[in-house]
């Protein structure tokens, strides 16, 4: 059920869902309906905290073919509010598979729909834009107006505060030997993905992950060589505390931001952000590097963008989307800071932009 009144029917899968369950928690079965054009990587999508508060429609017709495993998650659990697919594979075939997708969704409390006309749903969202949505049994669809009226909208809601770590911690990559990290960075957790941490550790960095509300004094007291700004869900303007922290650290440390981190860096520099009609979500998004002229195929998951006309003179646009010309990267040379809107760490890929981690490591070593 979409807020506009449009209905897309399917078979209920995964965890049980009802109007009363949604009203009691609003974490599952209620969210913004979005679509993702990735052909694979559904387990990474489910466990990416940036999808918190979203009901994700996969445009690929067959989902679940490779099952699920303990190696691929991007966090400790799935975060999306619901999952919508066309055809669910009940018998996965992959040497790494440890369970089937429907059992995984049920175990983690995520309601889903299969046998949905996902092509029609995607076309609807492209033409009308992102909408609030519900996953409900047919017998309870008459309660949709009641639920929409009682539950909060997502614009202006601080979703970062709902997904960030509650305590500071050190990230230890099992693939790295102790003592092999001469560089120390602080990562502000706005909804951080595990593979971002792995990618930073692979550059020879020890990483202290801190809550999104951590102030500049506490960050500097950790004596880092640089600051990393992570991905995360929702509206960047709803986290002014993070913007203020970044503003106070500009010029004091090398800074690298990804996705939400990119938007927060732009806000800290004095720019504005705005909500896209239907966002960018998928692993096949073309981005132009303005400095090299190289086109990179990249992974995206964002519903907001930086307003190019609002960027201050000291910030330059380094990357743009070839789909809609939105800002995909900025640099502030005077502050030794740069960011990208997309995901250079993407799992399962693409990996065209992995060199951005090399660039950050080089900036750390120059300080």
Coordinates of C-alpha atoms in Angstrom, one line a residue:
X1 CA 0.0 0.0 0.0
X2 CA 1.4 3.4 -1.0
X3 CA 0.3 6.7 0.6
X4 CA -1.1 7.8 -2.8
X5 CA -3.6 4.9 -2.6
X6 CA -1.8 2.7 -5.2
X7 CA -1.7 -1.0 -4.3
X8 CA 0.7 -3.7 -5.5
X9 CA -0.3 -7.1 -4.4
X10 CA 1.9 -10.1 -3.7
X11 CA 2.5 -13.0 -1.3
X12 CA 3.5 -12.2 2.3
X13 CA 6.9 -13.6 3.1
X14 CA 9.4 -13.3 5.9
X15 CA 8.2 -12.1 9.3
X16 CA 4.6 -11.8 10.3
X17 CA 3.1 -8.3 9.8
X18 CA -0.1 -6.6 10.9
X19 CA -1.5 -3.1 11.4
X20 CA -1.2 -3.4 15.2
X21 CA 2.5 -4.6 14.9
X22 CA 3.3 -1.6 12.7
X23 CA 1.6 0.9 15.0
X24 CA 3.4 -0.6 18.0
X25 CA 7.0 -0.3 16.6
X26 CA 6.9 1.4 13.1
X27 CA 10.3 -0.2 12.4
X28 CA 9.0 -3.0 10.2
X29 CA 6.3 -2.9 7.6
X30 CA 6.3 0.9 7.3
X31 CA 8.8 3.0 5.4
X32 CA 9.6 4.9 2.3
X33 CA 9.2 2.8 -0.8
X34 CA 12.4 2.9 -2.9
X35 CA 13.8 0.7 -5.7
X36 CA 17.3 -0.7 -6.2
X37 CA 18.6 -1.7 -9.6
X38 CA 21.4 -4.0 -8.4
X39 CA 21.5 -7.4 -10.0
X40 CA 23.0 -9.0 -6.9
X41 CA 24.2 -8.1 -3.4
X42 CA 20.8 -8.4 -1.7
X43 CA 22.2 -9.5 1.6
X44 CA 24.5 -6.4 1.7
X45 CA 21.5 -4.2 0.8
X46 CA 19.4 -5.7 3.6
X47 CA 22.2 -5.2 6.2
X48 CA 23.2 -1.7 5.1
X49 CA 22.0 0.8 7.8
X50 CA 21.5 3.4 5.1
X51 CA 18.3 1.5 4.2
X52 CA 16.8 2.1 7.7
X53 CA 13.2 3.3 7.4
X54 CA 12.9 2.0 3.8
X55 CA 10.9 -0.7 2.0
X56 CA 13.2 -1.8 -0.7
X57 CA 11.9 -3.0 -4.1
X58 CA 14.5 -5.0 -6.1
X59 CA 14.2 -4.5 -9.9
X60 CA 16.1 -7.7 -10.7
X61 CA 13.4 -10.4 -11.2
X62 CA 15.0 -13.3 -9.3
X63 CA 16.2 -12.8 -5.7
X64 CA 17.6 -15.3 -3.2
X65 CA 19.4 -17.5 -5.8
X66 CA 22.7 -17.5 -3.8
X67 CA 21.1 -17.8 -0.4
X68 CA 22.6 -16.0 2.6
X69 CA 25.7 -16.5 4.7
X70 CA 27.7 -15.1 7.7
X71 CA 30.4 -13.4 5.5
X72 CA 28.5 -10.9 3.5
X73 CA 26.5 -8.7 5.9
X74 CA 27.4 -5.1 6.2
X75 CA 26.4 -4.9 9.8
X76 CA 25.1 -7.0 12.7
X77 CA 21.5 -7.3 11.3
X78 CA 19.1 -6.2 8.5
X79 CA 17.9 -2.6 8.8
X80 CA 15.3 -2.1 6.1
X81 CA 11.6 -1.9 7.0
X82 CA 10.5 -4.4 4.3
X83 CA 11.6 -6.2 1.2
X84 CA 9.7 -6.4 -2.1
X85 CA 10.7 -8.8 -4.9
X86 CA 9.2 -10.4 -8.0
X87 CA 10.3 -14.1 -7.7
X88 CA 11.8 -15.6 -4.5
X89 CA 14.2 -18.5 -4.9
X90 CA 13.3 -21.1 -2.3
X91 CA 16.2 -23.5 -3.2
X92 CA 19.5 -21.4 -3.3
X93 CA 22.5 -22.9 -5.0
X94 CA 25.9 -21.5 -3.9
X95 CA 28.9 -23.0 -2.2
X96 CA 28.9 -20.2 0.4
X97 CA 25.1 -20.4 1.2
X98 CA 24.2 -21.2 4.8
X99 CA 20.5 -20.5 4.7
X100 CA 17.7 -19.4 2.4
X101 CA 16.5 -15.8 2.1
X102 CA 13.0 -16.2 3.4
X103 CA 14.2 -17.9 6.6
X104 CA 16.8 -15.2 7.1
X105 CA 14.1 -12.5 6.8
X106 CA 11.8 -14.3 9.2
X107 CA 14.6 -14.8 11.7
X108 CA 15.4 -11.1 11.7
X109 CA 11.8 -9.8 11.8
X110 CA 11.7 -8.3 8.3
X111 CA 8.3 -8.6 6.4
X112 CA 8.5 -9.1 2.7
X113 CA 6.3 -9.5 -0.4
X114 CA 7.1 -11.8 -3.4
X115 CA 5.2 -12.2 -6.7
X116 CA 4.9 -8.5 -7.0
X117 CA 4.9 -6.7 -10.4
X118 CA 8.1 -4.9 -9.4
X119 CA 8.4 -3.3 -12.9
X120 CA 5.1 -1.5 -12.4
X121 CA 6.1 -0.5 -8.9
X122 CA 9.4 0.9 -10.1
X123 CA 7.7 2.9 -12.9
X124 CA 5.2 4.3 -10.4
X125 CA 8.0 5.5 -8.1
X126 CA 10.0 6.9 -11.0
X127 CA 7.0 9.0 -12.2
X128 CA 5.5 10.0 -8.8
X129 CA 8.6 9.9 -6.6
X130 CA 9.3 8.3 -3.3
X131 CA 6.2 7.6 -1.2
X132 CA 5.5 6.3 2.3
X133 CA 4.4 2.7 2.1
X134 CA 3.0 -0.2 4.1
X135 CA 3.2 -4.0 3.9
X136 CA -0.2 -5.3 5.1
X137 CA -2.4 -8.4 4.8
X138 CA -5.2 -7.8 2.4
X139 CA -7.7 -8.1 5.2
X140 CA -6.2 -5.0 6.9
X141 CA -5.6 -2.6 3.9
X142 CA -8.6 -0.6 5.1
X143 CA -6.5 0.6 8.0
X144 CA -3.8 2.2 5.8
X145 CA -5.1 5.7 6.2
X146 CA -5.2 5.3 10.0
X147 CA -1.6 4.1 10.0
X148 CA -0.2 6.8 7.7
X149 CA -2.0 9.4 9.9
X150 CA -0.5 8.2 13.1
X151 CA 3.1 7.5 12.1
X152 CA 5.8 10.2 11.5
X153 CA 7.1 11.3 8.1
X154 CA 10.7 10.8 7.3
X155 CA 11.7 14.4 6.2
X156 CA 13.5 16.1 9.0
X157 CA 13.7 13.0 11.2
X158 CA 17.1 12.2 12.6
X159 CA 17.5 8.6 11.5
X160 CA 21.3 8.8 12.1
X161 CA 20.7 8.9 15.9
X162 CA 18.7 5.7 15.6
X163 CA 21.4 3.6 13.9
X164 CA 24.7 5.0 15.2
X165 CA 26.8 3.0 17.7
X166 CA 26.1 3.8 21.3
X167 CA 29.7 3.4 22.4
X168 CA 33.1 4.1 21.0
X169 CA 35.0 1.0 19.8
X170 CA 38.1 0.0 17.9
X171 CA 37.7 -1.9 14.7
X172 CA 39.9 -5.0 14.3
X173 CA 40.2 -6.6 10.9
X174 CA 40.8 -10.3 11.3
X175 CA 42.7 -10.2 8.0
X176 CA 45.3 -7.8 9.3
X177 CA 48.2 -8.5 11.7
X178 CA 48.4 -6.5 14.9
X179 CA 50.9 -3.7 14.7
X180 CA 50.5 -3.3 10.9
X181 CA 48.5 0.0 11.3
X182 CA 50.9 3.0 11.5
X183 CA 48.0 5.4 10.8
X184 CA 45.1 6.1 13.2
X185 CA 41.8 7.5 12.0
X186 CA 38.5 8.3 13.7
X187 CA 35.4 7.2 11.9
X188 CA 32.2 9.0 12.7
X189 CA 29.4 6.4 12.6
X190 CA 26.3 7.7 10.9
X191 CA 25.3 4.2 9.9
X192 CA 28.7 2.7 8.9
X193 CA 29.1 -0.3 6.7
X194 CA 31.6 -3.0 7.6
X195 CA 33.3 -3.0 4.3
X196 CA 34.1 0.7 4.6
X197 CA 36.0 -0.2 7.8
X198 CA 37.8 -3.1 6.0
X199 CA 38.8 -0.9 3.1
X200 CA 40.3 1.7 5.5
X201 CA 42.1 -1.0 7.5
X202 CA 43.6 -2.4 4.2
X203 CA 45.3 1.0 3.8
X204 CA 47.2 0.5 7.0
X205 CA 44.8 2.3 9.3
X206 CA 43.8 1.6 12.9
X207 CA 40.3 2.8 13.3
X208 CA 38.4 4.2 16.3
X209 CA 34.7 4.3 15.6
X210 CA 32.7 7.0 17.5
X211 CA 29.0 7.8 17.9
X212 CA 27.6 10.4 15.5
X213 CA 27.1 12.9 18.4
X214 CA 30.8 12.9 19.4
X215 CA 32.1 16.4 19.7
X216 CA 35.3 17.8 18.1
X217 CA 37.2 18.0 21.4
X218 CA 36.7 14.3 22.1
X219 CA 37.7 13.5 18.5
X220 CA 40.9 15.5 18.7
X221 CA 41.7 14.0 22.1
X222 CA 42.0 10.6 20.4
X223 CA 45.0 12.1 18.4
X224 CA 43.9 10.8 15.0
X225 CA 45.8 11.3 11.7
X226 CA 42.5 11.8 9.9
X227 CA 38.7 11.8 10.1
X228 CA 36.4 9.5 8.1
X229 CA 32.7 10.4 7.7
X230 CA 30.5 7.4 7.0
X231 CA 27.4 6.6 5.2
X232 CA 24.0 6.7 6.9
X233 CA 20.2 7.0 6.4
X234 CA 17.8 9.9 6.0
X235 CA 18.0 13.7 5.8
X236 CA 21.5 15.1 6.5
X237 CA 20.0 18.4 7.7
X238 CA 18.3 16.6 10.6
X239 CA 21.8 16.1 12.2
X240 CA 23.0 19.6 12.9
X241 CA 25.2 18.4 15.7
X242 CA 27.3 16.4 13.2
X243 CA 27.5 19.3 10.8
X244 CA 28.8 21.5 13.6
X245 CA 31.4 19.0 14.7
X246 CA 32.7 18.6 11.1
X247 CA 32.7 22.4 10.7
X248 CA 35.0 22.8 13.7
X249 CA 37.4 20.1 12.4
X250 CA 37.7 21.4 8.9
X251 CA 41.4 22.3 8.3
X252 CA 42.6 20.5 11.4
X253 CA 42.6 16.9 10.0
X254 CA 42.4 15.3 6.6
X255 CA 38.8 14.4 6.0
X256 CA 37.2 11.8 3.7
X257 CA 33.4 11.5 3.5
X258 CA 31.2 8.9 1.8
X259 CA 27.5 9.1 1.0
X260 CA 25.9 10.7 4.1
X261 CA 29.4 11.8 5.1
X262 CA 29.6 13.7 1.7
X263 CA 26.4 15.5 2.4
X264 CA 27.4 16.5 5.9
X265 CA 30.8 17.7 4.7
X266 CA 29.0 19.9 2.2
X267 CA 26.6 21.3 4.9
X268 CA 29.6 22.0 7.1
X269 CA 31.2 24.0 4.3
X270 CA 28.1 26.1 4.0
X271 CA 26.2 24.4 1.2
X272 CA 22.6 23.1 1.1
X273 CA 21.1 19.7 0.4
X274 CA 17.7 18.7 -1.1
X275 CA 15.6 15.6 -1.5
X276 CA 15.7 13.8 -4.8
X277 CA 12.5 12.7 -6.5
X278 CA 13.3 9.0 -6.3
X279 CA 17.0 8.8 -5.3
X280 CA 19.9 6.8 -6.6
X281 CA 20.0 3.2 -5.5
X282 CA 21.9 0.5 -7.4
X283 CA 25.3 -0.9 -8.4
X284 CA 25.3 0.4 -12.0
X285 CA 25.4 4.2 -11.7
X286 CA 27.7 6.1 -14.1
X287 CA 29.8 8.9 -12.5
X288 CA 32.2 11.3 -14.3
X289 CA 35.4 12.3 -12.6
X290 CA 35.8 15.9 -13.7
X291 CA 39.6 15.9 -13.1
X292 CA 40.5 12.9 -15.1
X293 CA 37.6 12.6 -17.5
X294 CA 37.2 9.0 -16.5
X295 CA 33.7 7.4 -16.1
X296 CA 33.3 5.1 -13.2
X297 CA 30.4 2.7 -12.7
X298 CA 29.5 3.0 -9.0
X299 CA 27.2 1.8 -6.3
X300 CA 24.7 4.3 -4.8
X301 CA 22.2 4.5 -2.0
X302 CA 21.0 8.0 -1.3
X303 CA 17.8 10.0 -1.4
X304 CA 19.3 13.4 -0.9
X305 CA 21.9 15.4 -2.9
X306 CA 24.1 18.5 -2.5
X307 CA 22.8 21.7 -4.2
X308 CA 25.6 22.6 -6.6
X309 CA 24.5 26.3 -6.7
X310 CA 24.9 26.6 -2.9
X311 CA 28.6 25.4 -2.7
X312 CA 31.0 28.0 -1.5
X313 CA 33.9 29.2 -3.6
X314 CA 36.5 27.1 -1.7
X315 CA 34.6 23.9 -2.6
X316 CA 34.9 22.4 -6.1
X317 CA 32.8 19.7 -7.7
X318 CA 35.0 16.7 -8.5
X319 CA 32.4 14.2 -9.7
X320 CA 28.9 14.4 -11.3
X321 CA 26.2 11.8 -12.1
X322 CA 25.8 11.1 -15.8
X323 CA 22.2 10.1 -15.2
X324 CA 20.9 13.4 -13.8
X325 CA 24.0 15.7 -13.4
X326 CA 23.7 15.8 -9.6
X327 CA 26.8 16.4 -7.5
X328 CA 28.7 13.1 -6.8
X329 CA 31.9 14.4 -5.3
X330 CA 33.4 17.6 -3.8
X331 CA 36.9 18.7 -2.6
X332 CA 37.9 21.5 -0.3
X333 CA 41.6 21.8 -1.0
X334 CA 42.2 24.5 1.6
X335 CA 40.9 22.2 4.4
X336 CA 42.4 18.9 3.0
X337 CA 38.9 17.4 2.7
X338 CA 37.1 15.6 0.0
X339 CA 34.0 13.3 -0.3
X340 CA 31.9 11.3 -2.7
X341 CA 28.2 10.6 -2.8
X342 CA 28.6 7.0 -3.9
X343 CA 30.3 3.9 -2.4
X344 CA 33.9 3.1 -3.3
X345 CA 33.9 0.2 -0.9
X346 CA 30.9 -1.5 -2.6
X347 CA 30.4 -5.2 -2.1
X348 CA 29.9 -7.2 -4.2
X349 CA 31.0 -4.3 -6.5
X350 CA 31.7 -2.4 -8.7
X351 CA 35.2 -1.5 -7.7
X352 CA 36.0 1.3 -10.2
X353 CA 36.4 3.9 -7.4
X354 CA 38.5 1.9 -4.9
X355 CA 41.5 4.2 -5.5
X356 CA 39.7 6.9 -3.4
X357 CA 41.0 5.0 -0.3
X358 CA 44.5 5.3 -1.7
X359 CA 44.0 9.0 -2.1
X360 CA 42.9 9.3 1.6
X361 CA 45.8 7.3 2.8
X362 CA 48.2 9.5 0.8
X363 CA 46.6 12.6 2.4
X364 CA 47.1 11.1 5.9
X365 CA 50.8 10.4 5.2
X366 CA 51.5 13.9 4.0
X367 CA 50.4 15.5 7.4

